[in-house]
Short mmCIF file of C-alpha atoms in Angstrom, two decimals:
data_model
loop_
_atom_site.label_atom_id
_atom_site.label_comp_id
_atom_site.label_asym_id
_atom_site.label_seq_id
_atom_site.Cartn_x
_atom_site.Cartn_y
_atom_site.Cartn_z
CA MET A 1 -40.03 -20.36 9.56
CA LYS A 2 -36.52 -20.69 11.01
CA LYS A 3 -34.65 -17.73 9.53
CA ASN A 4 -31.31 -19.51 9.44
CA LEU A 5 -32.82 -22.11 7.07
CA VAL A 6 -34.28 -19.68 4.54
CA THR A 7 -33.52 -20.74 0.96
CA ILE A 8 -34.15 -19.38 -2.51
CA ILE A 9 -36.95 -21.92 -2.83
CA ASP A 10 -38.71 -20.48 0.25
CA ILE A 11 -38.61 -16.96 -1.19
CA ALA A 12 -39.76 -18.19 -4.60
CA ARG A 13 -42.76 -20.01 -3.11
CA GLN A 14 -43.74 -17.07 -0.94
CA LEU A 15 -43.76 -14.64 -3.89
CA ASN A 16 -44.91 -17.19 -6.49
CA VAL A 17 -41.93 -16.62 -8.79
CA SER A 18 -39.31 -18.95 -10.22
CA LYS A 19 -36.11 -19.89 -8.41
CA SER A 20 -34.07 -18.43 -11.26
CA THR A 21 -35.86 -15.09 -10.86
CA VAL A 22 -35.00 -15.01 -7.16
CA SER A 23 -31.40 -16.00 -7.87
CA ARG A 24 -31.00 -13.29 -10.50
CA ALA A 25 -32.52 -10.65 -8.20
CA LEU A 26 -30.21 -11.58 -5.33
CA THR A 27 -27.10 -11.46 -7.54
CA GLY A 28 -27.97 -8.15 -9.18
CA HIS A 29 -28.80 -9.53 -12.62
CA PRO A 30 -30.44 -6.88 -14.85
CA ARG A 31 -33.05 -9.25 -16.31
CA VAL A 32 -35.47 -8.89 -13.41
CA HIS A 33 -38.42 -6.51 -13.31
CA PRO A 34 -37.64 -3.71 -10.82
CA GLU A 35 -40.87 -4.26 -8.85
CA THR A 36 -40.21 -7.98 -8.57
CA ARG A 37 -36.61 -7.35 -7.57
CA ASP A 38 -37.69 -4.97 -4.81
CA LYS A 39 -40.16 -7.52 -3.41
CA ILE A 40 -37.53 -10.26 -3.43
CA LEU A 41 -34.87 -8.11 -1.76
CA GLN A 42 -37.35 -6.84 0.86
CA LEU A 43 -38.46 -10.37 1.78
CA ALA A 44 -34.86 -11.62 1.81
CA GLU A 45 -34.00 -8.85 4.27
CA GLU A 46 -37.04 -9.54 6.46
CA TRP A 47 -36.22 -13.24 6.61
CA GLU A 48 -32.49 -12.54 7.08
CA TYR A 49 -31.63 -14.67 4.07
CA GLN A 50 -27.92 -15.47 3.76
CA ARG A 51 -26.60 -16.25 0.31
CA ASN A 52 -24.58 -19.43 -0.12
CA MET A 53 -21.46 -17.80 -1.50
CA LEU A 54 -19.87 -21.17 -2.32
CA SER A 55 -22.79 -22.14 -4.52
CA ILE A 56 -22.81 -18.72 -6.19
CA SER A 57 -19.07 -18.85 -6.83
CA LEU A 58 -19.45 -22.27 -8.49
CA ILE A 59 -21.96 -20.75 -10.89
CA THR A 60 -20.35 -17.34 -11.51
CA LYS A 61 -16.72 -18.54 -11.17
CA ARG A 62 -16.21 -15.60 -8.78
CA THR A 63 -16.13 -15.13 -5.02
CA ASN A 64 -16.53 -11.34 -5.07
CA THR A 65 -13.46 -11.24 -2.86
CA ILE A 66 -10.26 -9.25 -3.32
CA GLY A 67 -7.08 -9.93 -1.36
CA ILE A 68 -4.58 -7.33 -0.21
CA ILE A 69 -1.15 -8.11 1.26
CA VAL A 70 0.82 -5.33 2.95
CA PRO A 71 4.32 -5.53 4.49
CA GLU A 72 3.49 -3.79 7.78
CA ILE A 73 0.68 -2.05 9.64
CA GLN A 74 2.61 -0.40 12.48
CA SER A 75 2.88 2.96 10.75
CA SER A 76 -0.10 4.80 9.29
CA PHE A 77 1.15 4.28 5.72
CA PHE A 78 -0.49 1.01 4.73
CA PRO A 79 -3.66 1.35 6.83
CA LYS A 80 -4.42 4.49 4.81
CA VAL A 81 -3.89 2.57 1.57
CA ILE A 82 -6.17 -0.21 2.83
CA MET A 83 -8.92 2.30 3.63
CA GLY A 84 -8.86 3.62 0.07
CA ALA A 85 -8.81 0.13 -1.45
CA GLN A 86 -11.71 -1.03 0.72
CA GLU A 87 -13.86 1.99 -0.20
CA ILE A 88 -13.64 1.19 -3.91
CA ALA A 89 -14.01 -2.56 -3.38
CA GLU A 90 -17.18 -2.16 -1.33
CA LYS A 91 -18.76 0.15 -3.90
CA ALA A 92 -18.12 -2.49 -6.55
CA GLY A 93 -19.60 -5.27 -4.41
CA TYR A 94 -16.34 -6.91 -3.33
CA ASN A 95 -15.15 -7.97 0.10
CA LEU A 96 -11.53 -7.16 0.99
CA VAL A 97 -9.41 -9.81 2.74
CA ILE A 98 -6.39 -8.21 4.44
CA SER A 99 -3.07 -9.91 5.23
CA ASN A 100 0.06 -8.50 6.87
CA SER A 101 3.35 -10.11 5.82
CA ASN A 102 5.20 -8.33 8.65
CA GLU A 103 8.23 -7.65 6.39
CA CYS A 104 8.84 -11.41 6.14
CA TYR A 105 9.18 -13.13 2.76
CA GLU A 106 8.06 -16.52 4.10
CA THR A 107 4.92 -14.95 5.59
CA GLU A 108 4.20 -13.20 2.29
CA VAL A 109 4.41 -16.55 0.49
CA ALA A 110 2.07 -18.12 3.05
CA ASN A 111 -0.36 -15.22 2.71
CA ALA A 112 -0.38 -15.62 -1.07
CA LYS A 113 -1.19 -19.33 -0.69
CA VAL A 114 -4.11 -18.48 1.60
CA MET A 115 -5.43 -16.02 -0.98
CA LEU A 116 -5.26 -18.72 -3.65
CA ALA A 117 -6.95 -21.26 -1.38
CA ASN A 118 -9.78 -18.81 -0.76
CA GLN A 119 -10.13 -18.25 -4.51
CA VAL A 120 -9.83 -14.46 -4.47
CA ASP A 121 -10.86 -12.82 -7.72
CA GLY A 122 -7.76 -10.62 -7.65
CA LEU A 123 -4.81 -9.58 -5.50
CA LEU A 124 -3.36 -6.24 -4.40
CA ILE A 125 0.15 -6.45 -2.99
CA SER A 126 3.07 -4.37 -1.73
CA ILE A 127 6.08 -6.66 -1.31
CA THR A 128 8.31 -7.06 1.73
CA LYS A 129 11.83 -5.71 2.07
CA GLN A 130 13.06 -9.32 1.78
CA THR A 131 11.22 -10.31 -1.40
CA LEU A 132 13.59 -11.23 -4.22
CA ASN A 133 11.77 -14.27 -5.64
CA PHE A 134 8.30 -13.84 -7.12
CA ASN A 135 7.24 -17.41 -7.95
CA HIS A 136 4.46 -17.22 -5.36
CA LEU A 137 2.99 -14.26 -7.27
CA THR A 138 3.50 -15.40 -10.87
CA ILE A 139 1.21 -18.34 -10.08
CA PHE A 140 -1.68 -15.85 -9.89
CA GLN A 141 -1.02 -14.85 -13.48
CA ARG A 142 -0.75 -18.47 -14.58
CA LYS A 143 -4.20 -19.03 -13.07
CA SER A 144 -5.51 -15.86 -14.79
CA ILE A 145 -6.06 -14.14 -11.43
CA PRO A 146 -5.34 -10.41 -11.85
CA ILE A 147 -2.69 -8.86 -9.63
CA VAL A 148 -1.89 -5.19 -9.03
CA PHE A 149 1.24 -3.95 -7.24
CA PHE A 150 1.33 -0.74 -5.23
CA ASN A 151 4.11 1.30 -3.60
CA ARG A 152 6.66 -1.54 -3.42
CA VAL A 153 6.43 -3.16 -6.81
CA CYS A 154 7.98 -5.96 -8.85
CA ASP A 155 9.47 -4.77 -12.14
CA GLU A 156 10.09 -8.37 -13.17
CA MET A 157 6.35 -9.01 -13.55
CA ASP A 158 4.12 -7.50 -16.23
CA ALA A 159 1.25 -6.26 -14.09
CA PRO A 160 -0.43 -2.92 -13.29
CA LYS A 161 1.40 -0.82 -10.70
CA VAL A 162 0.48 2.19 -8.59
CA ILE A 163 3.49 4.12 -7.35
CA VAL A 164 4.54 7.51 -6.04
CA ASP A 165 7.05 9.60 -7.96
CA ASP A 166 9.71 8.84 -5.35
CA PHE A 167 12.52 10.37 -7.41
CA ASP A 168 10.75 13.70 -7.79
CA SER A 169 9.70 13.90 -4.13
CA ALA A 170 13.19 12.99 -2.90
CA PHE A 171 14.68 15.60 -5.23
CA LYS A 172 12.33 18.29 -3.92
CA ILE A 173 12.88 17.61 -0.22
CA THR A 174 16.66 17.52 -0.72
CA GLU A 175 16.40 20.74 -2.71
CA TYR A 176 14.53 22.32 0.20
CA LEU A 177 17.46 21.48 2.48
CA VAL A 178 19.95 22.88 -0.03
CA LYS A 179 18.03 26.15 -0.33
CA LYS A 180 18.02 26.40 3.46
CA GLY A 181 21.81 26.46 3.29
CA ARG A 182 22.62 22.84 4.16
CA LYS A 183 25.89 21.67 2.58
CA ARG A 184 26.45 18.15 3.97
CA ILE A 185 23.21 16.26 3.65
CA ALA A 186 23.27 12.63 4.75
CA HIS A 187 20.83 10.02 3.48
CA LEU A 188 19.50 7.18 5.61
CA GLY A 189 18.17 4.93 2.86
CA GLY A 190 16.18 1.72 2.82
CA PRO A 191 17.07 -1.77 1.52
CA VAL A 192 18.84 -1.55 -1.83
CA ASN A 193 16.60 -4.20 -3.39
CA LEU A 194 13.48 -2.04 -2.96
CA LYS A 195 12.79 0.21 -5.93
CA ILE A 196 11.42 2.94 -3.66
CA SER A 197 14.77 3.06 -1.81
CA GLU A 198 16.68 3.25 -5.08
CA LYS A 199 14.50 6.02 -6.52
CA ARG A 200 14.59 8.13 -3.35
CA MET A 201 18.36 7.82 -3.18
CA ASN A 202 18.67 8.69 -6.88
CA GLY A 203 16.49 11.79 -6.39
CA TYR A 204 18.72 12.87 -3.51
CA ILE A 205 21.90 12.34 -5.56
CA ALA A 206 20.45 14.14 -8.59
CA CYS A 207 19.64 17.17 -6.47
CA LEU A 208 23.13 17.34 -4.97
CA SER A 209 24.59 17.10 -8.47
CA LYS A 210 22.34 19.86 -9.79
CA TYR A 211 23.53 22.24 -7.08
CA GLN A 212 27.16 21.11 -7.47
CA LEU A 213 27.37 19.65 -3.99
CA PRO A 214 29.66 16.62 -3.58
CA VAL A 215 28.03 13.19 -3.38
CA ASP A 216 29.89 11.89 -0.33
CA ARG A 217 29.37 8.13 -0.08
CA GLU A 218 30.22 8.12 3.62
CA LEU A 219 27.02 10.17 4.12
CA ILE A 220 24.83 7.52 2.43
CA ILE A 221 23.74 4.57 4.55
CA ASN A 222 21.27 1.92 3.37
CA TYR A 223 19.78 -0.20 6.12
CA ASP A 224 17.09 -2.88 6.49
CA LEU A 225 14.50 -0.60 8.20
CA ASN A 226 15.04 -2.35 11.53
CA LEU A 227 14.77 0.63 13.89
CA GLU A 228 16.65 -1.21 16.63
CA LYS A 229 19.80 -0.84 14.51
CA LEU A 230 19.24 2.82 13.72
CA PRO A 231 21.27 4.26 16.67
CA ILE A 232 24.39 2.60 15.19
CA TYR A 233 23.96 4.41 11.87
CA VAL A 234 22.89 7.80 13.24
CA ASN A 235 25.70 7.86 15.79
CA HIS A 236 28.16 6.86 13.07
CA LEU A 237 27.12 9.91 11.04
CA LEU A 238 27.33 12.21 14.06
CA ASN A 239 30.79 10.87 14.96
CA LEU A 240 32.28 11.64 11.54
CA GLU A 241 35.17 14.12 11.53
CA ASN A 242 32.99 16.30 9.32
CA PRO A 243 29.43 15.35 10.37
CA PRO A 244 26.33 16.15 8.30
CA ASP A 245 24.29 19.30 8.84
CA ALA A 246 21.11 17.57 7.63
CA ILE A 247 19.67 14.07 7.34
CA PHE A 248 17.15 12.96 4.72
CA ALA A 249 15.54 9.74 5.95
CA VAL A 250 13.90 7.21 3.64
CA ASN A 251 10.69 7.26 5.71
CA ASP A 252 9.15 9.00 8.69
CA PRO A 253 9.71 6.25 11.30
CA THR A 254 13.43 6.46 10.49
CA ALA A 255 13.41 10.26 10.69
CA ILE A 256 11.45 10.31 13.96
CA ASP A 257 13.82 7.87 15.64
CA ALA A 258 16.79 9.83 14.26
CA ILE A 259 15.42 12.95 15.96
CA ARG A 260 15.25 11.10 19.27
CA ILE A 261 18.83 9.84 18.91
CA ILE A 262 20.17 13.26 17.91
CA LYS A 263 18.46 15.00 20.83
CA LYS A 264 19.89 12.39 23.18
CA ARG A 265 23.33 13.52 22.00
CA GLY A 266 22.49 17.06 23.15
CA LEU A 267 22.27 18.50 19.63
CA ARG A 268 19.61 21.01 18.60
CA ILE A 269 17.23 20.41 15.71
CA PRO A 270 17.33 22.15 13.28
CA ASP A 271 20.05 24.54 14.54
CA ASP A 272 22.82 21.94 14.68
CA ILE A 273 21.34 19.44 12.25
CA ALA A 274 18.11 19.36 10.23
CA VAL A 275 16.05 16.18 9.76
CA VAL A 276 13.47 15.42 7.07
CA GLY A 277 11.41 12.32 6.39
CA PHE A 278 9.13 10.82 3.80
CA SER A 279 5.40 9.82 3.86
CA ASP A 280 3.90 12.16 6.53
CA ASP A 281 3.18 9.48 9.11
CA TYR A 282 0.55 10.29 11.76
CA ALA A 283 3.35 10.87 14.29
CA ALA A 284 5.24 13.33 12.08
CA SER A 285 3.33 16.33 13.40
CA LEU A 286 3.54 15.11 17.01
CA VAL A 287 7.30 14.63 17.38
CA ASP A 288 9.35 17.49 18.88
CA PRO A 289 10.22 19.32 16.73
CA PRO A 290 7.49 18.47 14.20
CA LEU A 291 8.92 16.71 11.16
CA THR A 292 9.37 18.21 7.72
CA THR A 293 8.39 15.47 5.28
CA VAL A 294 6.65 14.49 2.05
CA SER A 295 2.91 13.90 2.18
CA LEU A 296 1.80 11.03 -0.04
CA PRO A 297 -1.72 10.44 -1.45
CA LEU A 298 -2.03 7.07 0.29
CA THR A 299 -5.83 6.79 0.29
CA GLU A 300 -5.77 7.71 -3.39
CA MET A 301 -3.14 5.01 -3.95
CA GLY A 302 -5.47 2.41 -2.43
CA LYS A 303 -8.44 3.63 -4.46
CA THR A 304 -6.47 3.64 -7.71
CA ALA A 305 -5.01 0.17 -7.14
CA SER A 306 -8.40 -1.26 -6.18
CA GLN A 307 -10.10 0.22 -9.25
CA LEU A 308 -7.34 -1.05 -11.53
CA LEU A 309 -7.76 -4.54 -10.09
CA ILE A 310 -11.54 -4.50 -10.51
CA ASP A 311 -11.10 -3.32 -14.09
CA GLN A 312 -8.76 -6.27 -14.71
CA ILE A 313 -11.25 -8.70 -13.15
CA ASN A 314 -14.03 -7.39 -15.38
CA ARG A 315 -11.82 -7.94 -18.42
CA GLU A 316 -11.78 -11.62 -17.43
CA GLY A 317 -8.06 -12.10 -17.08
CA GLN A 318 -6.85 -9.85 -19.90
CA GLN A 319 -4.15 -8.03 -17.91
CA LYS A 320 -3.33 -4.53 -19.12
CA ILE A 321 0.09 -3.16 -18.17
CA ILE A 322 -0.70 0.18 -16.57
CA ILE A 323 1.56 2.26 -14.35
CA LYS A 324 -0.13 5.00 -12.34
CA MET A 325 2.29 7.51 -10.82
CA LEU A 326 1.07 9.76 -8.01
CA LYS A 327 2.75 12.94 -6.78
CA GLY A 328 3.88 13.76 -3.24
CA GLU A 329 3.81 17.23 -1.65
CA LEU A 330 6.29 18.85 0.73
CA VAL A 331 5.06 19.48 4.28
CA ILE A 332 7.30 22.08 5.92
CA ARG A 333 7.59 21.88 9.71
CA GLU A 334 10.13 22.86 12.35
CA SER A 335 12.65 20.00 12.00
CA ALA A 336 14.19 21.71 8.96
#
């Protein structure tokens, strides 16, 4: 028999069972005798049987596929989240389709359309820095396709979300700088439309206020995370009449590049100026000096988001509004 032409009928004839019995065994249905199921699965493996997923999806109304859209994969942040999401998805019998929007709203919209065209059973997404309109995502809810946001979320949509306590972590890392004697702490923040940028900045401001340090607006710069522009902002801070003695960066790539720029100016880190980041990127321990930062439970974020999505799928479209908040931990290194 040609293995690439093996069908359910072939297996049924070989084992003298009904086609429905074979179909139920191959799709994990409980109403199959364990001994019969084992024989069917063993023969299917020997004959290299490939299930017709299109036919199965027409019957079950599912593709056993989950989509995930991330805004970038250059840093180690989102790959770690993907690893966690995939682990849970695979255990539950789902395939994970991965798309990278590359911080571009138009690409995110196109990715969402591809997910719809491929009839994913649910979608995990972290939005781009440009995303202000969410029509391409609300369509999932109109079609009763569950959606779960993680890290960068949309407050305008009622959907489960998995986030880090950005406010608390930003407060703690700023507090660390204050307790080390830093008086003029600058903040290189992210795009103002991203909630994570807003919460990290608010945590920084709250800490300064608690310790009765002035909130100097000339020390707060929000930028679009384009690292090519970063020298302009870092040099602007260093050229101030009263420059900062510490910089809290919105993420590790920003902090790492800031270290490079500061060293190029001939300043010593942390003697002249301390630098801290956020997220504990893989390069944070490799930069000179190693970066003080906040370690985030990224794999756990992916696992939690994936499990939430699968739970929503199993509820057959009944979306529960759940917000899971994870905690970050300070990682003290030589940069501060």
